[in-house]
XYZ file of C-alpha atoms in Angstrom:
719
model
C -22.645 17.729 16.556
C -22.704 19.571 19.774
C -19.779 19.196 22.506
C -17.803 15.991 22.775
C -16.286 15.387 25.942
C -12.754 13.932 26.557
C -12.053 13.125 30.293
C -8.386 13.396 31.001
C -6.724 13.144 34.422
C -7.259 15.952 36.776
C -7.538 16.916 40.609
C -10.144 19.556 39.888
C -12.996 16.914 39.481
C -15.922 19.381 40.964
C -15.296 22.348 38.915
C -14.551 19.823 35.696
C -17.889 18.118 36.215
C -19.984 21.516 36.443
C -17.914 22.643 33.195
C -18.883 19.776 31.357
C -22.488 20.017 32.489
C -22.764 23.497 31.298
C -21.023 23.050 27.928
C -23.392 19.621 27.099
C -26.223 22.232 27.452
C -24.760 25.120 25.266
C -26.744 24.657 22.253
C -25.036 26.948 19.773
C -21.413 25.582 19.916
C -19.571 22.339 18.257
C -16.347 21.189 18.826
C -14.427 18.884 21.503
C -13.640 19.694 25.243
C -10.704 18.361 26.619
C -10.175 17.619 30.152
C -6.605 17.730 32.001
C -4.959 17.808 28.077
C -2.908 18.672 26.635
C 0.068 18.678 28.684
C 2.618 21.707 27.838
C 6.150 21.357 29.188
C 9.041 23.354 29.472
C 12.625 22.538 30.484
C 11.398 23.190 34.016
C 7.989 22.185 34.473
C 5.412 20.065 32.665
C 1.458 21.456 33.236
C -1.328 19.960 32.035
C -4.317 22.726 30.548
C -7.183 22.306 33.296
C -9.474 22.456 30.007
C -9.298 23.291 26.479
C -12.369 24.196 24.616
C -11.342 23.471 20.699
C -14.299 24.327 18.241
C -14.483 25.300 14.656
C -16.973 28.403 15.295
C -14.868 30.291 18.268
C -11.585 28.825 17.791
C -9.687 27.848 21.345
C -10.513 28.470 24.768
C -8.750 27.645 27.863
C -10.325 27.015 31.117
C -8.401 27.887 34.346
C -10.594 25.873 36.476
C -10.671 26.795 40.383
C -12.570 24.688 42.904
C -12.909 26.960 45.406
C -14.010 30.300 46.144
C -10.905 32.369 46.056
C -9.340 32.542 42.376
C -5.780 33.462 43.966
C -3.505 34.696 41.037
C -5.839 33.780 37.995
C -3.777 36.364 35.958
C -0.577 34.540 36.078
C -1.832 31.526 35.190
C -3.885 32.856 32.473
C -0.962 34.557 31.195
C 1.427 31.105 31.578
C -1.359 28.661 30.097
C -2.172 31.130 27.266
C 1.861 31.859 26.140
C 2.655 28.135 26.420
C -0.337 26.728 24.009
C 0.475 29.579 21.676
C 4.096 28.608 21.347
C 3.281 24.899 21.030
C 0.961 25.729 17.951
C 3.070 28.541 16.077
C 5.456 25.639 15.278
C 2.832 24.510 12.997
C 2.988 26.863 9.772
C -0.625 25.918 8.844
C -2.187 27.513 11.955
C -0.063 30.982 11.382
C -0.257 33.876 9.403
C 2.092 37.095 9.596
C 3.378 35.807 12.967
C -0.184 35.578 14.708
C -1.903 32.502 15.472
C -5.051 31.783 13.066
C -7.625 30.535 15.409
C -8.772 32.828 18.342
C -7.237 31.865 21.754
C -9.167 32.995 24.709
C -8.714 32.142 27.950
C -11.129 32.301 31.137
C -11.030 31.595 34.826
C -13.957 29.700 35.756
C -14.933 29.100 39.231
C -18.218 27.577 39.839
C -18.496 28.597 43.884
C -16.713 32.141 43.057
C -19.567 34.893 43.912
C -20.245 37.642 41.487
C -17.314 36.141 39.122
C -18.023 38.138 35.557
C -16.667 41.177 35.711
C -16.412 41.971 31.912
C -16.533 39.347 29.255
C -14.095 41.313 26.908
C -11.900 42.003 30.277
C -8.096 41.262 29.740
C -8.412 38.757 32.374
C -12.108 37.276 32.320
C -13.527 35.208 35.373
C -16.845 33.417 35.282
C -18.747 31.111 37.434
C -21.400 28.829 36.657
C -23.953 31.653 35.874
C -21.838 33.709 33.676
C -19.590 31.111 31.470
C -22.111 31.217 28.789
C -22.319 34.742 28.950
C -18.701 34.951 27.868
C -18.826 32.070 25.508
C -21.589 34.321 23.917
C -19.106 37.178 23.381
C -16.537 35.489 21.646
C -16.306 36.143 17.778
C -17.805 33.791 15.570
C -16.250 32.091 12.164
C -18.335 29.702 10.835
C -16.389 28.610 7.998
C -13.182 27.422 10.184
C -13.402 23.748 9.612
C -10.125 23.235 7.988
C -8.696 25.144 10.986
C -10.279 22.969 13.562
C -9.105 20.079 11.493
C -5.481 21.126 11.937
C -5.681 22.427 15.378
C -6.924 18.776 16.426
C -3.559 17.451 14.572
C -1.509 19.800 15.997
C -2.876 19.118 19.700
C -2.907 15.414 19.214
C 0.687 15.261 18.301
C -0.041 12.620 15.488
C 0.662 14.619 12.104
C 3.514 12.399 11.527
C 2.699 9.086 12.406
C 1.295 7.704 9.260
C 4.198 9.214 7.302
C 6.450 6.932 5.488
C 9.428 5.611 7.645
C 11.862 7.063 5.006
C 11.497 10.647 3.418
C 9.701 10.138 0.282
C 10.436 11.824 -3.212
C 8.063 11.544 -5.816
C 7.987 13.108 -9.458
C 5.271 11.457 -11.019
C 1.986 13.400 -10.018
C -0.183 9.778 -10.249
C 2.298 7.304 -9.499
C 1.822 4.584 -6.546
C 4.269 6.574 -4.553
C 2.501 9.792 -4.784
C -0.956 8.049 -4.346
C 0.619 7.001 -1.029
C 2.145 9.919 0.087
C -1.040 12.145 -0.132
C -2.916 9.485 1.713
C -0.507 9.404 4.472
C -0.833 12.896 4.951
C -4.608 13.009 4.942
C -4.429 10.597 8.172
C -3.826 13.466 10.399
C -6.353 13.658 13.429
C -7.409 10.963 15.752
C -11.221 10.523 15.974
C -13.146 10.888 19.405
C -13.506 7.313 20.367
C -9.327 7.247 19.557
C -9.236 10.323 21.540
C -11.123 9.257 24.452
C -9.041 5.814 24.551
C -5.589 7.833 24.679
C -6.557 10.593 27.393
C -9.530 8.767 29.354
C -8.145 7.118 32.304
C -9.899 4.987 34.977
C -9.066 3.208 37.879
C -8.831 -0.425 37.269
C -9.264 -2.101 34.258
C -10.184 -0.410 30.714
C -10.781 -2.494 27.348
C -10.470 -0.764 23.530
C -11.346 -3.060 21.157
C -11.317 -2.703 17.165
C -10.683 -3.758 14.094
C -7.326 -3.867 12.050
C -6.303 -0.344 10.825
C -8.348 1.235 13.772
C -5.587 2.638 15.631
C -4.812 0.504 18.512
C -1.379 0.864 18.719
C -1.099 4.197 18.050
C -3.684 4.838 20.879
C -1.844 2.736 23.490
C 1.466 4.452 22.591
C -0.197 7.952 23.097
C -1.858 6.794 26.293
C 1.096 5.392 27.813
C 3.032 8.917 27.081
C 0.014 10.659 28.371
C 0.241 8.984 31.578
C 3.916 9.186 31.817
C 3.697 12.997 31.443
C 0.960 12.857 34.316
C 2.972 10.700 36.485
C 6.676 10.575 35.807
C 7.294 8.540 38.835
C 4.798 5.840 38.155
C 6.717 2.466 36.524
C 4.775 1.659 33.165
C 4.982 -1.370 31.209
C 4.098 -1.541 27.500
C 3.809 -5.312 26.546
C 2.703 -6.956 23.164
C 3.416 -10.611 21.556
C 5.107 -9.700 17.845
C 8.452 -8.931 18.506
C 8.686 -6.301 15.447
C 6.262 -4.069 17.208
C 8.757 -3.151 19.813
C 10.582 -0.398 17.834
C 7.379 0.966 16.699
C 5.851 1.475 19.928
C 9.392 3.305 21.262
C 9.471 5.520 18.488
C 5.684 6.588 18.694
C 6.000 6.878 22.507
C 9.134 8.873 22.282
C 8.159 11.441 19.793
C 4.787 11.857 21.907
C 6.648 12.366 24.929
C 8.799 15.046 23.247
C 5.724 16.729 21.499
C 3.979 17.315 25.169
C 6.530 17.586 27.536
C 9.641 18.729 25.514
C 11.331 15.742 27.261
C 12.495 12.451 25.797
C 10.554 9.697 28.204
C 12.491 8.489 31.222
C 13.131 4.504 29.747
C 13.827 3.740 33.562
C 9.869 4.572 34.454
C 8.648 3.332 31.335
C 9.228 -0.233 29.757
C 8.554 -1.605 26.538
C 8.714 -5.279 27.091
C 7.789 -8.376 25.341
C 5.136 -10.849 26.879
C 7.412 -13.875 26.934
C 10.849 -12.933 27.762
C 14.056 -14.813 28.728
C 16.966 -14.691 30.450
C 20.283 -12.555 29.190
C 20.286 -8.767 28.380
C 17.394 -6.691 29.760
C 16.281 -6.184 25.562
C 15.123 -9.865 26.359
C 13.182 -9.178 29.633
C 9.483 -9.888 29.427
C 6.316 -9.768 32.057
C 6.234 -13.726 31.936
C 9.423 -14.192 32.677
C 9.860 -11.435 35.656
C 6.732 -13.178 36.942
C 8.555 -16.506 37.031
C 11.526 -14.651 38.431
C 9.432 -12.903 41.503
C 7.738 -16.086 42.315
C 10.717 -18.809 42.052
C 9.215 -20.624 39.011
C 11.012 -22.546 36.742
C 10.507 -20.267 33.228
C 10.304 -22.166 30.183
C 11.640 -20.686 26.973
C 9.732 -21.309 23.544
C 11.698 -24.315 22.584
C 10.548 -26.075 25.714
C 7.068 -24.833 25.993
C 6.639 -25.873 22.416
C 8.208 -29.429 23.217
C 5.714 -29.503 26.061
C 2.674 -28.226 24.894
C 2.894 -28.052 21.288
C 3.459 -25.187 18.823
C -0.061 -23.614 18.811
C -0.296 -23.600 22.727
C 3.399 -22.930 23.769
C 2.717 -19.371 25.477
C -0.639 -20.438 26.817
C 0.562 -23.638 28.511
C 3.531 -21.593 29.986
C 1.483 -19.318 31.626
C -1.231 -21.594 32.847
C 1.865 -23.664 34.137
C 3.241 -20.494 35.628
C -0.092 -19.300 37.556
C -1.184 -22.587 38.597
C -4.119 -23.169 40.957
C -3.637 -19.662 42.362
C -1.927 -16.289 41.317
C -0.018 -14.448 44.255
C -0.069 -10.603 43.586
C 3.113 -8.685 43.932
C 3.044 -5.491 42.540
C 5.829 -4.278 40.110
C 3.987 -1.864 37.849
C 1.533 1.172 38.531
C 0.171 0.548 34.949
C 0.669 -2.067 32.114
C -0.923 -1.230 28.912
C -1.580 -4.870 26.453
C -1.278 -4.849 22.678
C -2.429 -7.566 20.438
C -4.613 -9.160 23.395
C -6.130 -11.653 21.043
C -2.564 -12.738 20.434
C -2.257 -13.604 24.327
C -3.846 -16.273 26.398
C -5.988 -15.091 29.279
C -3.636 -16.169 31.891
C -0.950 -13.888 30.824
C -3.682 -11.053 31.486
C -4.137 -12.789 34.893
C -0.149 -12.366 35.344
C -0.369 -8.615 34.092
C -3.161 -7.916 36.711
C -1.108 -9.549 39.500
C 1.836 -7.342 38.708
C -0.119 -4.148 39.387
C -0.344 -2.181 42.368
C -3.652 -1.520 44.293
C -5.004 1.023 41.805
C -4.718 -1.648 38.841
C -4.189 0.412 36.077
C -4.619 -2.169 33.383
C -5.532 -1.447 29.636
C -5.531 -3.915 26.934
C -6.432 -3.785 23.398
C -7.418 -6.132 20.903
C -8.356 -6.678 17.505
C -12.387 -8.004 17.683
C -12.393 -9.647 13.830
C -8.422 -11.122 14.370
C -9.570 -14.555 15.290
C -13.047 -14.138 13.395
C -14.634 -16.743 15.648
C -16.069 -14.021 18.277
C -14.637 -12.317 21.248
C -11.099 -13.788 21.423
C -10.600 -12.679 24.784
C -12.880 -13.861 27.509
C -15.238 -11.027 29.310
C -13.480 -9.000 32.058
C -15.850 -10.879 34.364
C -14.550 -14.249 33.742
C -11.133 -13.223 32.846
C -10.136 -11.837 36.276
C -11.825 -14.297 38.614
C -13.915 -13.460 41.825
C -13.407 -12.035 44.918
C -14.173 -13.769 48.460
C -17.704 -12.417 48.230
C -18.134 -14.294 45.045
C -18.344 -10.511 42.895
C -16.142 -10.259 39.741
C -12.973 -8.322 40.544
C -13.779 -6.395 37.396
C -16.802 -5.249 35.637
C -16.648 -2.831 32.916
C -20.257 -2.044 33.653
C -19.317 -0.033 36.855
C -19.038 3.434 36.229
C -15.815 5.412 36.951
C -16.072 8.580 39.142
C -14.887 10.529 36.556
C -17.479 9.355 33.917
C -14.292 8.117 31.999
C -15.093 5.251 29.519
C -14.077 2.026 30.548
C -14.932 0.072 27.122
C -14.156 1.792 24.232
C -14.876 0.063 20.415
C -13.021 1.888 17.556
C -14.994 0.922 14.724
C -13.366 3.263 11.882
C -10.849 1.643 9.992
C -7.995 4.252 8.654
C -5.624 1.203 6.929
C -7.837 -0.445 4.845
C -10.301 0.931 2.110
C -13.667 -0.586 2.197
C -13.416 -3.102 -0.941
C -10.168 -4.504 1.007
C -11.602 -4.675 4.392
C -14.744 -6.385 3.023
C -12.802 -8.612 0.879
C -10.640 -9.732 3.589
C -13.849 -10.383 6.091
C -15.899 -12.269 3.441
C -12.825 -14.576 2.797
C -12.138 -14.792 6.421
C -15.752 -15.856 7.138
C -16.142 -17.797 4.065
C -19.269 -15.696 3.030
C -19.170 -16.679 -0.391
C -17.460 -20.082 -0.351
C -19.235 -22.837 -2.014
C -21.067 -25.239 0.479
C -19.642 -28.507 1.010
C -21.698 -31.767 -0.246
C -22.632 -32.230 3.081
C -23.051 -28.948 4.327
C -26.055 -26.314 4.660
C -23.552 -23.355 4.610
C -20.230 -22.389 2.789
C -19.387 -20.525 6.195
C -16.491 -21.335 7.751
C -16.939 -19.327 11.229
C -19.507 -16.686 12.371
C -19.837 -14.534 15.592
C -21.550 -16.041 18.449
C -22.780 -12.576 18.971
C -24.767 -10.825 16.043
C -24.234 -7.146 17.172
C -20.428 -7.304 16.602
C -20.914 -6.970 13.237
C -22.627 -2.895 13.869
C -19.759 -3.122 16.727
C -17.107 -2.799 14.211
C -18.399 -0.786 11.629
C -21.035 -2.688 9.349
C -24.536 -1.392 8.997
C -27.759 -3.358 8.019
C -28.577 -2.540 4.404
C -31.187 -5.306 3.889
C -32.673 -8.267 6.159
C -31.819 -8.295 9.719
C -28.879 -9.931 11.742
C -31.121 -12.803 13.221
C -30.743 -16.591 12.863
C -31.628 -18.149 9.402
C -32.296 -14.333 8.219
C -30.835 -13.387 4.830
C -28.855 -10.048 5.734
C -26.688 -7.218 3.584
C -24.013 -5.752 5.052
C -22.103 -2.747 4.150
C -19.428 -0.359 5.557
C -20.352 3.401 5.712
C -18.258 6.324 4.630
C -17.975 7.082 8.160
C -16.470 3.704 9.123
C -14.610 3.360 6.067
C -13.185 7.090 4.660
C -13.695 7.477 1.053
C -10.180 8.830 0.807
C -8.959 5.373 1.613
C -10.132 4.145 -1.753
C -10.507 7.076 -3.968
C -7.061 7.318 -4.783
C -7.450 4.228 -7.179
C -9.953 2.302 -9.222
C -11.663 -0.263 -7.238
C -10.219 -3.217 -9.598
C -6.807 -1.793 -8.671
C -6.797 -1.834 -4.984
C -7.286 -5.473 -4.618
C -6.390 -8.408 -7.317
C -6.447 -12.233 -7.349
C -3.983 -14.052 -9.594
C -4.171 -18.200 -10.018
C -0.924 -19.407 -11.413
C -0.357 -23.174 -12.601
C 2.982 -23.439 -10.811
C 5.338 -21.996 -7.733
C 7.550 -21.153 -10.167
C 5.350 -19.276 -12.342
C 4.048 -17.377 -9.000
C 7.997 -16.452 -7.914
C 8.704 -14.985 -11.527
C 5.698 -13.253 -11.763
C 5.953 -11.712 -8.291
C 9.656 -10.953 -8.566
C 9.172 -9.161 -11.704
C 6.227 -7.068 -10.267
C 8.385 -5.650 -7.326
C 11.058 -4.683 -9.720
C 8.327 -2.541 -11.368
C 7.115 -1.290 -8.397
C 10.460 0.145 -7.420
C 11.566 1.243 -10.752
C 8.478 2.322 -12.543
C 5.710 3.266 -9.591
C 7.867 5.312 -7.108
C 7.542 2.515 -3.944
C 10.254 2.440 -1.817
C 11.471 -0.981 -0.117
C 9.579 -0.298 2.761
C 6.098 0.215 1.021
C 6.006 -3.448 0.281
C 5.671 -6.443 2.355
C 5.224 -10.221 0.867
C 3.529 -12.551 3.466
C 3.530 -16.471 3.205
C 0.101 -17.058 5.467
C 2.036 -20.332 6.782
C 4.157 -19.181 9.252
C 6.264 -22.648 9.659
C 7.156 -22.667 5.583
C 7.923 -19.036 5.042
C 11.949 -19.655 4.688
C 11.616 -22.282 1.960
C 8.481 -20.646 0.219
C 10.123 -17.245 -0.098
C 13.696 -18.469 -1.134
C 13.212 -19.114 -5.182
C 11.462 -15.691 -4.923
C 14.485 -14.035 -3.291
C 16.421 -15.867 -5.634
C 14.842 -14.128 -8.551
C 15.162 -10.653 -7.035
C 18.691 -11.144 -6.219
C 19.490 -11.444 -10.049
C 17.563 -8.309 -10.610
C 19.467 -6.295 -8.217
C 16.567 -5.987 -5.746
C 17.610 -6.232 -1.648
C 15.537 -8.644 0.443
C 15.003 -10.043 4.166
C 13.220 -12.210 6.105
C 11.409 -10.411 9.181
C 12.947 -12.086 12.155
C 14.889 -14.381 10.363
C 17.920 -12.777 8.562
C 17.397 -9.759 10.712
C 17.188 -9.123 14.377
C 13.951 -10.415 16.049
C 12.712 -7.094 16.713
C 13.326 -5.357 13.034
C 10.678 -5.760 10.701
C 11.631 -3.156 7.773
C 15.091 -1.957 7.015
C 14.423 1.489 6.440
C 18.132 2.399 5.988
C 18.014 0.274 2.776
C 15.722 -0.555 -0.214
C 15.311 -4.086 1.082
C 12.068 -5.608 0.451
C 10.354 -7.119 3.596
C 9.316 -11.030 3.707
C 7.311 -12.417 6.042
C 5.046 -15.059 7.804
C 1.923 -14.277 9.154
C 2.604 -13.997 12.664
C 5.582 -11.441 12.234
C 3.314 -9.169 9.890
C 1.002 -8.545 12.541
C 0.926 -5.015 13.984
C 2.847 -3.938 10.722
C 1.419 -2.211 7.586
C 2.460 -1.144 3.738
C 1.069 0.352 0.913
C 1.241 -2.872 -0.977
C 0.953 -6.009 0.370
C 1.407 -9.489 -1.898
C 0.359 -12.629 -0.237
C 1.493 -16.100 -1.821
C 0.022 -19.603 -1.822
C -3.441 -18.382 -0.793
C -4.762 -21.835 -2.318
C -4.281 -23.249 1.318
C -7.620 -21.414 1.985
C -9.840 -23.637 0.023
C -8.579 -26.756 2.153
C -11.763 -28.449 3.461
C -10.077 -30.010 6.621
C -9.345 -29.101 9.943
C -7.737 -25.766 10.993
C -9.555 -24.387 7.963
C -10.970 -21.240 10.483
C -7.228 -20.722 11.239
C -5.906 -20.638 7.611
C -8.589 -18.165 6.526
C -7.747 -16.141 9.500
C -4.253 -15.737 8.202
C -5.569 -14.552 5.099
C -7.818 -11.915 6.620
C -5.016 -10.844 8.557
C -2.490 -10.669 5.630
C -5.075 -8.596 3.669
C -5.669 -6.175 6.338
C -1.989 -5.117 6.522
C -2.251 -3.048 3.420
C -2.903 0.807 3.159
C -3.793 1.137 -0.288
C -3.013 -1.886 -2.397
C -3.351 -5.987 -2.188
C -2.170 -8.485 -4.299
C -3.398 -12.430 -3.322
C -1.364 -14.818 -5.055
C -2.029 -18.730 -5.329
C -1.530 -21.970 -7.104
C -4.038 -24.267 -8.962
C -7.411 -25.433 -8.526
C -7.434 -24.436 -5.082
C -6.646 -20.568 -5.850
C -9.191 -20.628 -8.758
C -12.000 -21.439 -6.200
C -10.471 -18.946 -3.847
C -10.204 -16.519 -6.828
C -14.191 -17.182 -7.605
C -14.924 -16.304 -3.879
C -13.579 -12.751 -4.730
C -15.367 -12.612 -8.005
C -18.563 -12.913 -6.063
C -17.422 -10.401 -3.630
C -16.907 -7.781 -6.393
C -20.407 -8.426 -8.222
C -22.022 -7.855 -4.553
C -20.395 -4.124 -4.713
C -18.017 -5.512 -1.445
C -21.156 -6.122 0.221
C -21.690 -9.234 2.725
C -24.625 -11.140 1.764
C -25.448 -14.023 3.270
C -28.040 -16.118 5.282
C -26.819 -15.783 9.206
C -26.377 -19.079 10.291
C -28.281 -21.189 13.147
C -27.376 -22.112 16.145
C -26.843 -25.468 15.479
C -25.141 -24.453 12.222
C -22.748 -22.068 14.563
C -21.847 -24.873 16.563
C -21.160 -27.457 13.536
C -18.852 -24.786 12.356
C -16.874 -24.956 15.318
C -16.664 -28.591 15.241
C -16.149 -29.251 11.086
C -13.187 -26.117 10.969
C -11.752 -26.539 14.451
C -8.163 -25.504 15.523
C -6.327 -28.875 16.392
C -3.017 -29.524 18.118
C 0.144 -30.738 16.308
C 0.024 -33.651 17.626
C -3.567 -34.339 17.247
C -3.182 -33.645 13.636
C -0.330 -35.891 13.244
C -2.606 -38.624 14.791
C -5.395 -37.744 12.234
C -3.134 -37.934 9.170
C -1.829 -41.147 10.329
C -5.201 -42.574 11.012
C -6.244 -41.188 7.272
C -3.316 -43.210 5.848
C -3.958 -46.361 8.001
C -7.918 -46.256 6.973
C -6.638 -45.879 3.188
C -4.300 -48.789 3.248
C -6.895 -50.874 4.807
C -9.629 -50.042 2.602
C -7.410 -50.749 -0.250
C -6.037 -53.972 1.240
C -10.022 -54.992 1.659
C -11.005 -53.850 -1.732
C -8.043 -55.856 -3.266
C -9.007 -59.011 -1.290
C -5.744 -58.855 0.286
C -7.686 -58.867 3.755
C -11.252 -60.164 3.931
C -13.785 -58.403 6.335
C -13.833 -61.026 8.180
C -10.126 -60.758 9.260
C -10.992 -57.745 11.474
C -13.361 -59.675 13.554
C -16.994 -58.708 14.439
C -16.311 -56.230 17.259
C -14.176 -54.066 14.850
C -16.554 -54.401 12.108
C -19.568 -53.553 14.243
C -17.984 -50.484 15.733
C -16.744 -49.005 11.964
C -20.395 -49.688 10.793
C -21.977 -47.808 13.996
C -19.255 -44.517 13.787
C -20.138 -44.538 9.794
C -23.831 -44.815 10.318
C -23.689 -41.505 12.795
C -22.489 -39.355 10.178
């Protein structure tokens, strides 16, 4: 394992760099070294630890770093840092025995340039230079079987022990109920992995990108990072922005809790803003970065209705942002740092707007789901995204090394929300891995990555074959990237189930009764359940009958953002069941997710990739169980795909498409704007009517004229 280095913010760069070199070459020690973390606050001051080593063998070691050759009052600094860290950790009962901290806590002043630094390794206030630090570490007592304490230490120091817990206090009586299983699941996800820690703490001057699949913790990471930056730079003006309105309360809760855990104080909400990407006029709660940009530049602001009417439903925000920046962006700094969640749902022009609103150091962090659109990188490379300098060089390059060694491009490949069967099934259905090929196609795939390596980037391993065009490959998720505890609480055939009904009425009745059972017998709470209708435009009408049946059964329900405020997703003060369209469901999660009307995924017309993406996104909202419901023969075909997934042991076994096939997929199943779809639908109806009239003899081919007949024949022969 060795020592993993997490490089936080520090003013002691030289001493930090030399300490890292020493520990990276120290052969007999495992653990994590944090630079500039944690931040320990009292009502008077907040001070980051210079460096902290956490090791299962030797416990905790605080390094008091000295840049020059004069140690100063190192005794007082050692006392203060040890006392504060001891007090922080002792509030965690699992780390205390008889008023004493269980892990050993040591402190040393490390000054690489201090001559004759090591007095006595066992001294009350040890001090070591570059030559003596290994001798000090060798002198510390070893505890080889301390892995459990190590994990608890990480959880306490990372301040996330309560993040995955239920939004309301959970009471269970049955040892093996769904509620009891969910409680145990929430307790197991108590630490960040090294990639997540790096994403939180490592800070670069310029742009930083965080990529990861659904459930990899991007939103939690961004909230922690915002709190960390706010604690380090309390005078900075920081914006945390997003697209899904219901994320606002979640982000605010996390940032508030993290700040209190790190500094002992609530954040200064005048310096850190949780602000929607779009925004509108009115109260401060309606503010948005796009709206601010328009006001700064005296540009007319478009609200959603105006943008939709002008650019169409799918392109409303993209059109508004494109119009706002025009041919040239003028920079007007407002923020010292901007953190962007859900970047895959935001247009490139919005990220350019964010970049223009930053002070010269350009602290921009954007996170996105590598698979949220499934059709490859949903956000352009930064070299393309942020343009070029006057010299023709890219303004942003993630390949450029940062001075402190911090990582500019971080990939989160471990999924902590979805079990392996759920995640693999979602991907298989999203891509159409086991979809039966249409008669005129060589593959049943709906979409595919342009870069095969993205599969391994997001946590799949090649089990058989290879990821190359026209080669058969079998991909599987490992226990590292899909932890076993996410699936071993239930049988695999209970984790995910598909149901086909003969009518919408039958679907509604079954679902209402199932939810009633979940509440009465499974010990689930109202906010443990989400019902998702993948089509956001039909949600209100489609869920109405189900909610009506629930009402007769005495079960409360609401439609997120429709029968509630726009920022409200769960109603944790009641047992109300959340119904949602796919757009508002993004960024949220629950123990049990029901998906209705999945039969649309069997459609063979345009926008099939988008429709499949909706199912993928809906399935990945689940922390434990998924139920996919649909109606008719279309749903039977979707269920047949799932049955094939089960037969393959939840592996993805397929022939990787050729470049030609990938280009055909992007044409056959491409997204179309609503105006284009209307033209196609009208054209289809007109062609069918024309064909019927010709077939009946009402219209003769000669009536069309030779030019039209020749054009039709030419178009048909090309297909």
